Short mmCIF file of C-alpha atoms and ligand atoms in Angstrom, two decimals:
data_model
loop_
_atom_site.label_atom_id
_atom_site.label_comp_id
_atom_site.label_asym_id
_atom_site.label_seq_id
_atom_site.Cartn_x
_atom_site.Cartn_y
_atom_site.Cartn_z
CA UNK A 1344 79.17 60.66 113.72
CA UNK A 1345 76.28 58.96 112.14
CA UNK A 1346 72.92 59.20 113.81
CA UNK A 1347 70.70 57.44 111.32
CA UNK A 1348 69.53 53.95 111.72
CA UNK A 1349 71.72 51.17 110.15
CA UNK A 1350 69.33 50.38 107.49
CA UNK A 1351 69.19 54.06 106.36
CA UNK A 1352 73.02 54.29 106.43
CA UNK A 1353 73.47 51.21 104.14
CA UNK A 1354 70.56 52.19 101.78
CA UNK A 1355 71.23 52.89 98.17
CA UNK A 1356 68.54 55.53 97.35
CA UNK A 1357 66.13 55.23 94.43
CA UNK A 1358 67.86 56.36 91.09
CA UNK A 1359 65.44 58.11 88.98
CA UNK A 1360 65.78 58.55 85.26
CA UNK A 1361 67.96 61.55 84.12
CA UNK A 1362 65.89 64.65 84.00
CA UNK A 1363 67.81 66.88 81.55
CA UNK A 1364 66.40 70.52 81.57
CA UNK A 1365 67.32 71.15 77.81
CA UNK A 1366 64.07 71.34 75.99
CA UNK A 1367 65.71 70.19 72.64
CA UNK A 1368 66.54 66.78 74.16
CA UNK A 1369 64.32 63.95 73.08
CA UNK A 1370 63.34 62.53 76.40
CA UNK A 1371 62.17 58.77 76.12
CA UNK A 1372 63.51 57.67 79.56
CA UNK A 1373 60.99 58.11 82.25
CA UNK A 1374 57.75 57.17 80.85
CA UNK A 1375 55.98 60.50 80.85
CA UNK A 1376 53.13 61.26 78.46
CA UNK A 1377 54.40 63.32 75.57
CA UNK A 1378 51.14 65.18 75.21
CA UNK A 1379 50.02 68.07 77.45
CA UNK A 1380 47.36 67.54 80.14
CA UNK A 1381 43.80 68.64 79.38
CA UNK A 1382 43.32 72.44 79.48
CA UNK A 1383 40.60 72.08 82.08
CA UNK A 1384 43.32 70.92 84.60
CA UNK A 1385 45.23 74.11 84.24
CA UNK A 1386 42.12 76.18 84.43
CA UNK A 1387 41.32 74.42 87.71
CA UNK A 1388 44.66 75.25 89.12
CA UNK A 1389 44.28 78.90 88.17
CA UNK A 1390 40.69 78.98 89.62
CA UNK A 1391 41.97 77.88 93.07
CA UNK A 1392 41.25 81.04 95.10
CA UNK A 1393 43.16 82.80 97.83
CA UNK A 1394 40.78 81.33 100.60
CA UNK A 1395 41.45 77.82 99.49
CA UNK A 1396 45.17 78.33 99.96
CA UNK A 1397 44.77 80.06 103.44
CA UNK A 1398 42.73 77.20 104.66
CA UNK A 1399 43.78 73.56 105.08
CA UNK A 1400 42.71 71.33 102.21
CA UNK A 1401 40.12 68.36 102.58
CA UNK A 1402 42.20 65.84 104.41
CA UNK A 1403 40.71 62.94 102.49
CA UNK A 1404 40.50 64.76 99.06
CA UNK A 1405 36.84 64.37 99.33
CA UNK A 1406 35.85 65.70 95.95
CA UNK A 1407 38.46 63.69 94.23
CA UNK A 1408 37.18 60.54 96.12
CA UNK A 1409 33.64 61.19 95.11
CA UNK A 1410 34.71 61.86 91.47
CA UNK A 1411 36.97 58.74 91.25
CA UNK A 1412 34.31 56.51 93.03
CA UNK A 1413 31.70 57.43 90.49
CA UNK A 1414 34.14 56.93 87.50
CA UNK A 1415 35.06 53.51 88.75
CA UNK A 1416 31.55 52.43 89.90
CA UNK A 1417 32.93 52.07 93.58
CA UNK A 1418 32.10 53.57 96.87
CA UNK A 1419 34.04 56.59 98.00
CA UNK A 1420 35.31 54.64 101.04
CA UNK A 1421 37.18 52.37 98.64
CA UNK A 1422 39.22 55.22 97.26
CA UNK A 1423 42.38 56.85 99.00
CA UNK A 1424 44.04 59.89 97.41
CA UNK A 1425 47.90 59.89 97.77
CA UNK A 1426 51.01 62.15 96.96
CA UNK A 1427 51.76 60.20 93.73
CA UNK A 1428 51.22 56.55 93.43
CA UNK A 1429 54.73 56.14 95.23
CA UNK A 1430 53.11 57.31 98.46
CA UNK A 1431 50.48 54.56 98.35
CA UNK A 1432 53.49 52.07 97.96
CA UNK A 1433 55.01 53.48 101.03
CA UNK A 1434 51.72 53.54 103.00
CA UNK A 1435 51.01 49.82 102.09
CA UNK A 1436 54.37 48.74 103.55
CA UNK A 1437 53.97 50.81 106.58
CA UNK A 1438 50.50 49.29 107.11
CA UNK A 1439 50.86 45.80 106.03
CA UNK A 1440 54.54 44.79 106.68
CA UNK A 1441 56.53 44.22 109.79
CA UNK A 1442 59.79 46.24 110.31
CA UNK A 1443 61.68 43.19 111.47
CA UNK A 1444 65.03 43.88 109.96
CA UNK A 1445 65.71 43.01 106.40
CA UNK A 1446 68.55 40.69 105.54
CA UNK A 1447 70.19 43.45 103.54
CA UNK A 1448 70.29 45.74 106.42
CA UNK A 1449 71.98 43.04 108.56
CA UNK A 1450 69.07 43.25 110.79
CA UNK A 1451 69.35 39.49 111.27
CA UNK A 1452 65.41 39.01 110.93
CA UNK A 1453 64.00 36.22 108.96
CA UNK A 1454 62.01 36.81 105.83
CA UNK A 1455 58.56 36.59 107.30
CA UNK A 1456 56.37 39.76 107.47
CA UNK A 1457 57.69 41.49 104.47
CA UNK A 1458 57.04 42.13 100.82
CA UNK A 1459 56.94 39.59 98.02
CA UNK A 1460 57.64 40.74 94.42
CA UNK A 1461 58.56 39.54 90.87
CA UNK A 1462 62.10 40.09 89.67
CA UNK A 1463 62.72 42.41 87.90
CA UNK A 1464 60.19 44.93 88.93
CA UNK A 1465 59.70 48.74 89.79
CA UNK A 1466 63.02 49.47 91.52
CA UNK A 1467 61.34 51.69 94.07
CA UNK A 1468 59.71 48.77 95.82
CA UNK A 1469 63.09 47.60 97.27
CA UNK A 1470 64.10 51.13 98.49
CA UNK A 1471 60.89 51.56 100.24
CA UNK A 1472 61.16 48.19 101.76
CA UNK A 1473 64.64 48.98 102.98
CA UNK A 1474 63.48 52.26 104.51
CA UNK A 1475 60.78 50.48 106.39
CA UNK A 1476 63.33 47.68 107.30
CA UNK A 1477 61.10 44.91 106.11
CA UNK A 1478 62.20 41.75 104.46
CA UNK A 1479 62.13 41.35 100.63
CA UNK A 1480 61.31 38.06 98.79
CA UNK A 1481 62.06 38.08 95.06
CA UNK A 1482 60.50 35.57 92.55
CA UNK A 1483 62.01 35.64 89.08
CA UNK A 1484 59.68 36.04 86.23
CA UNK A 1485 59.50 33.43 83.59
CA UNK A 1486 61.42 33.91 80.23
CA UNK A 1487 58.34 35.75 78.78
CA UNK A 1488 57.96 37.87 81.76
CA UNK A 1489 54.88 36.02 82.97
CA UNK A 1490 54.59 35.36 86.70
CA UNK A 1491 55.52 31.93 87.67
CA UNK A 1492 52.54 29.64 88.65
CA UNK A 1493 54.11 29.05 92.20
CA UNK A 1494 54.25 32.84 93.03
CA UNK A 1495 51.72 32.99 95.76
CA UNK A 1496 52.74 29.64 97.34
CA UNK A 1497 56.43 30.94 97.53
CA UNK A 1498 55.32 34.14 99.14
CA UNK A 1499 52.96 32.07 101.49
CA UNK A 1500 55.90 29.87 102.57
CA UNK A 1501 58.05 32.89 103.17
CA UNK A 1502 55.38 34.57 105.30
CA UNK A 1503 55.08 37.61 103.07
CA UNK A 1504 52.36 40.20 104.13
CA UNK A 1505 52.30 42.26 100.93
CA UNK A 1506 52.58 41.04 97.19
CA UNK A 1507 53.48 43.64 94.60
CA UNK A 1508 52.70 43.07 91.09
CA UNK A 1509 52.92 45.58 88.30
CA UNK A 1510 50.46 45.21 85.39
CA UNK A 1511 51.15 46.27 82.82
CA UNK A 1512 54.65 45.32 84.03
CA UNK A 1513 57.57 47.57 84.12
CA UNK A 1514 60.04 47.32 82.54
CA UNK A 1515 58.64 44.53 80.12
CA UNK A 1516 55.21 46.03 79.42
CA UNK A 1517 53.64 42.69 79.78
CA UNK A 1518 49.89 42.60 80.49
CA UNK A 1519 48.81 40.09 83.19
CA UNK A 1520 45.35 38.88 82.95
CA UNK A 1521 42.66 39.61 85.46
CA UNK A 1522 41.96 35.88 85.87
CA UNK A 1523 45.55 35.35 86.59
CA UNK A 1524 45.69 38.11 89.16
CA UNK A 1525 42.50 36.71 90.91
CA UNK A 1526 44.15 33.40 91.07
CA UNK A 1527 47.19 34.88 93.00
CA UNK A 1528 44.91 37.07 95.27
CA UNK A 1529 42.92 33.85 96.06
CA UNK A 1530 45.89 31.81 96.90
CA UNK A 1531 47.90 34.53 98.70
CA UNK A 1532 47.33 34.83 102.52
CA UNK A 1533 48.29 38.64 102.47
CA UNK A 1534 47.36 41.57 100.55
CA UNK A 1535 47.94 41.82 96.71
CA UNK A 1536 48.69 45.18 95.55
CA UNK A 1537 48.25 45.50 91.71
CA UNK A 1538 50.36 48.35 90.44
CA UNK A 1539 48.38 49.81 87.53
CA UNK A 1540 50.40 52.77 86.92
CA UNK A 1541 50.36 52.15 83.09
CA UNK A 1542 46.73 50.90 82.99
CA UNK A 1543 45.57 53.82 80.72
CA UNK A 1544 47.53 52.40 77.88
CA UNK A 1545 46.47 48.74 78.45
CA UNK A 1546 43.83 46.55 76.84
CA UNK A 1547 41.89 46.17 80.05
CA UNK A 1548 42.18 46.66 84.02
CA UNK A 1549 41.78 44.69 87.17
CA UNK A 1550 38.88 46.79 88.62
CA UNK A 1551 36.56 43.72 88.46
CA UNK A 1552 38.61 42.14 91.31
CA UNK A 1553 37.39 44.86 93.78
CA UNK A 1554 33.99 45.37 92.50
CA UNK A 1555 30.53 43.61 92.71
CA UNK A 1556 29.63 40.12 94.23
CA UNK A 1557 33.04 38.54 93.69
CA UNK A 1558 35.05 41.46 95.17
CA UNK A 1559 38.14 40.34 97.03
CA UNK A 1560 38.99 41.84 100.35
CA UNK A 1561 42.76 41.48 99.88
CA UNK A 1562 43.29 43.26 96.52
CA UNK A 1563 44.63 47.08 96.21
CA UNK A 1564 44.86 48.80 92.95
CA UNK A 1565 47.43 51.53 92.49
CA UNK A 1566 46.52 54.34 90.01
CA UNK A 1567 48.35 57.45 89.06
CA UNK A 1568 47.83 60.54 87.11
CA UNK A 1569 51.57 60.76 86.28
CA UNK A 1570 51.36 58.63 83.10
CA UNK A 1571 47.97 58.41 81.44
CA UNK A 1572 46.92 61.98 82.49
CA UNK A 1573 50.11 63.72 81.59
CA UNK A 1574 50.60 64.98 85.18
CA UNK A 1575 53.83 63.67 86.55
CA UNK A 1576 54.82 67.07 87.83
CA UNK A 1577 51.55 66.99 89.83
CA UNK A 1578 52.23 64.29 92.24
CA UNK A 1579 48.81 62.78 92.51
CA UNK A 1580 47.90 59.12 92.65
CA UNK A 1581 45.38 56.82 94.45
CA UNK A 1582 44.50 53.53 95.69
CA UNK A 1583 41.23 51.39 95.22
CA UNK A 1584 40.18 48.58 97.17
CA UNK A 1585 38.14 46.91 99.96
CA UNK A 1586 36.96 49.65 102.46
CA UNK A 1587 38.75 47.91 105.36
CA UNK A 1588 42.10 48.08 103.45
CA UNK A 1589 41.45 51.74 102.58
CA UNK A 1590 40.41 52.55 106.01
CA UNK A 1591 43.74 51.10 107.32
CA UNK A 1592 45.82 52.93 104.85
CA UNK A 1593 43.99 56.16 105.70
CA UNK A 1594 45.07 55.94 109.40
CA UNK A 1595 48.72 55.97 108.33
CA UNK A 1596 48.77 58.80 105.80
CA UNK A 1597 50.11 62.25 106.53
CA UNK A 1598 47.41 64.54 107.98
CA UNK A 1599 47.09 66.65 104.80
CA UNK A 1600 48.83 64.31 102.21
CA UNK A 1601 47.45 66.09 99.10
CA UNK A 1602 47.33 69.72 98.71
CA UNK A 1603 44.43 72.12 97.53
CA UNK A 1604 46.12 72.78 94.10
CA UNK A 1605 46.53 69.15 93.25
CA UNK A 1606 43.17 68.00 94.49
CA UNK A 1607 41.52 70.64 92.14
CA UNK A 1608 43.69 69.54 89.31
CA UNK A 1609 43.11 65.83 89.98
CA UNK A 1610 39.31 66.35 90.01
CA UNK A 1611 39.62 68.42 86.75
CA UNK A 1612 41.63 65.64 85.24
CA UNK A 1613 39.25 62.74 85.85
CA UNK A 1614 36.35 64.98 84.76
CA UNK A 1615 38.26 65.64 81.38
CA UNK A 1616 39.39 62.17 80.99
CA UNK A 1617 38.25 61.93 77.15
CA UNK A 1618 41.16 64.31 76.37
CA UNK A 1619 43.60 62.03 78.42
CA UNK A 1620 42.11 59.02 76.51
CA UNK A 1621 42.78 60.53 73.29
CA UNK A 1622 46.47 61.29 74.03
CA UNK A 1623 46.86 57.65 75.34
CA UNK A 1624 45.29 56.24 72.20
CA UNK A 1625 47.86 58.20 70.11
CA UNK A 1626 50.56 56.83 72.28
CA UNK A 1627 49.18 53.36 71.65
CA UNK A 1628 49.32 53.87 67.94
CA UNK A 1629 52.77 54.95 67.93
CA UNK A 1630 53.73 52.09 70.09
CA UNK A 1631 52.77 49.81 67.44
CA UNK A 1632 54.61 51.80 64.70
CA UNK A 1633 57.82 52.08 66.85
CA UNK A 1634 57.77 48.33 67.64
CA UNK A 1635 57.40 47.44 63.94
CA UNK A 1636 60.17 49.65 63.00
CA UNK A 1637 62.44 48.54 65.52
CA UNK A 1638 61.57 44.86 64.64
CA UNK A 1639 62.31 45.76 60.95
CA UNK A 1640 65.87 46.92 62.12
CA UNK A 1641 66.41 43.59 63.70
CA UNK A 1642 65.58 44.36 67.30
CA UNK A 1643 63.70 41.99 69.54
CA UNK A 1644 60.50 43.71 70.74
CA UNK A 1645 58.31 42.37 73.64
CA UNK A 1646 54.64 43.05 73.32
CA UNK A 1647 53.70 46.02 75.36
CA UNK A 1648 50.38 47.27 77.05
CA UNK A 1649 52.33 50.29 78.29
CA UNK A 1650 53.64 53.64 77.17
CA UNK A 1651 57.08 52.09 76.63
CA UNK A 1652 58.61 49.15 74.91
CA UNK A 1653 61.42 46.89 76.14
CA UNK A 1654 63.56 45.98 73.21
CA UNK A 1655 66.83 43.95 72.59
CA UNK A 1656 69.27 45.12 69.90
CA UNK A 1657 70.46 42.76 67.27
CA UNK A 1658 73.33 40.58 68.79
CA UNK A 1659 75.71 41.42 65.80
CA UNK A 1660 75.73 45.18 66.47
CA UNK A 1661 76.74 47.44 69.31
CA UNK A 1662 75.46 46.33 72.74
CA UNK A 1663 72.61 47.87 74.52
CA UNK A 1664 74.75 50.21 76.80
CA UNK A 1665 76.74 51.44 73.83
CA UNK A 1666 73.60 52.25 72.00
CA UNK A 1667 72.17 54.07 75.00
CA UNK A 1668 75.37 56.17 75.22
CA UNK A 1669 75.43 56.99 71.65
CA UNK A 1670 71.77 57.99 71.56
CA UNK A 1671 72.38 60.08 74.59
CA UNK A 1672 75.45 61.95 72.89
CA UNK A 1673 72.93 62.73 70.10
CA UNK A 1674 70.30 64.20 72.43
CA UNK A 1675 68.07 61.10 72.58
CA UNK A 1676 67.63 59.72 76.09
CA UNK A 1677 66.28 56.18 76.72
CA UNK A 1678 66.49 54.00 79.80
CA UNK A 1679 69.26 51.47 80.38
CA UNK A 1680 69.32 49.29 83.33
CA UNK A 1681 72.64 47.69 84.29
CA UNK A 1682 70.75 44.75 85.91
CA UNK A 1683 70.54 40.92 85.32
CA UNK A 1684 68.12 40.16 82.38
CA UNK A 1685 68.03 43.85 81.44
CA UNK A 1686 71.54 44.85 80.63
CA UNK A 1687 71.24 43.79 76.94
CA UNK A 1688 68.05 45.68 76.50
CA UNK A 1689 66.71 49.23 76.42
CA UNK A 1690 63.32 50.64 77.63
CA UNK A 1691 62.08 53.11 75.51
CA UNK A 1692 59.24 55.50 76.21
CA UNK A 1693 56.87 56.24 73.32
CA UNK A 1694 56.97 59.83 72.45
CA UNK A 1695 55.27 61.89 69.77
CA UNK A 1696 55.55 60.96 66.13
CA UNK A 1697 58.43 63.50 65.74
CA UNK A 1698 60.30 62.30 68.79
CA UNK A 1699 59.97 58.58 67.69
CA UNK A 1700 61.07 59.48 64.13
CA UNK A 1701 64.18 61.14 65.61
CA UNK A 1702 64.96 58.06 67.66
CA UNK A 1703 64.38 55.85 64.81
CA UNK A 1704 66.36 57.98 62.37
CA UNK A 1705 69.46 57.98 64.75
CA UNK A 1706 69.04 54.09 65.19
CA UNK A 1707 68.76 53.71 61.35
CA UNK A 1708 71.71 55.63 60.66
CA UNK A 1709 74.03 53.61 62.81
CA UNK A 1710 72.97 50.27 61.35
C1 PLP B 198 55.10 55.85 87.59
C2 PLP B 198 54.92 54.56 88.46
C3 PLP B 198 54.36 54.46 89.79
C4 PLP B 198 53.63 55.81 90.37
O1 PLP B 198 54.33 56.90 90.02
P1 PLP B 198 54.00 58.38 90.68
O2 PLP B 198 54.45 59.37 89.83
O3 PLP B 198 54.41 58.56 92.02
O4 PLP B 198 52.37 58.40 90.68
C5 PLP B 198 54.10 53.43 90.32
N1 PLP B 198 54.42 52.24 89.89
C6 PLP B 198 55.12 52.16 88.63
C7 PLP B 198 55.61 50.95 88.11
C8 PLP B 198 55.34 53.36 88.05
O5 PLP B 198 56.04 53.23 86.83
#
């Protein structure tokens, strides 16, 4: 006897990258930062006293909000702390999208009220939309992974309530300009969520869209400590945007959605962001080197503003899947997506110079 709702029964859950436990493995498959978090983060965790654990934490992660607001030159009521950036995505769908029955669930609803996304994109979006039972509208990216000019128009025609744009984009690494994002937000009738999970490795960010005189009232930015701050294990992210959007999200979150340990760690992480910036800039240097080396081996490399690169192996050699398997057999994990437009490519996270050298020497040996 199945008791769950139809959309849950038919759901294919999110498939995370493999998490092998063997520390000898060169793990370049889930876009973690290869450098440790700032020492102050660990000190802050250790410094959380028994009393702070005995009591409930600040429901809104108040110290974190104040710290993030000051750092981004925003007001504290423009910040919401979440259990990883992923919780912000779930909240945004709960708050802005109608659970009218997605086509995939056989719910028979039309496409109005749901999310609009580019294709390809972060695969968690579809899973969350199906859980919420809200329709999904996909707009294929152009050849160069740029967003089509009629993106917002198509979403408006379909009645989408929430547009999800990743910049820098995953899995291509492409940076979308702030001006282009402003155009989309201006034209779109719903809320535009710009997923800036990889912003710490990018040339610039989209903060200006929500700050100052020209601030847009329909833009949310997603931030996470998982990538730039080397804290994927912490589960801490946050949203930034107009205070009315943040207030709406705040109503729908769990009563204590972030815990005392992670709040303390997150405050310390932002306060020691210079250390994080240093590790990001090392990753950016290596991104250039790995890209150049891959190109020298005949791979096609798309320009990336992230901590990974999307790359296509030379046509004459073994295909991407075969290379993925053979790298894995030799203890080097990269990400392969068996998906249209991606199955002839690999997404490679940038590691330490040593890890990258291992990857490159395995690839060189086989060509
Ligand atoms: C990593 C990531 C997130 C958020 O991840 P959390 O670990 O939940 O903070 C959001 N969007 C994209 C595209 C990501 O890669």
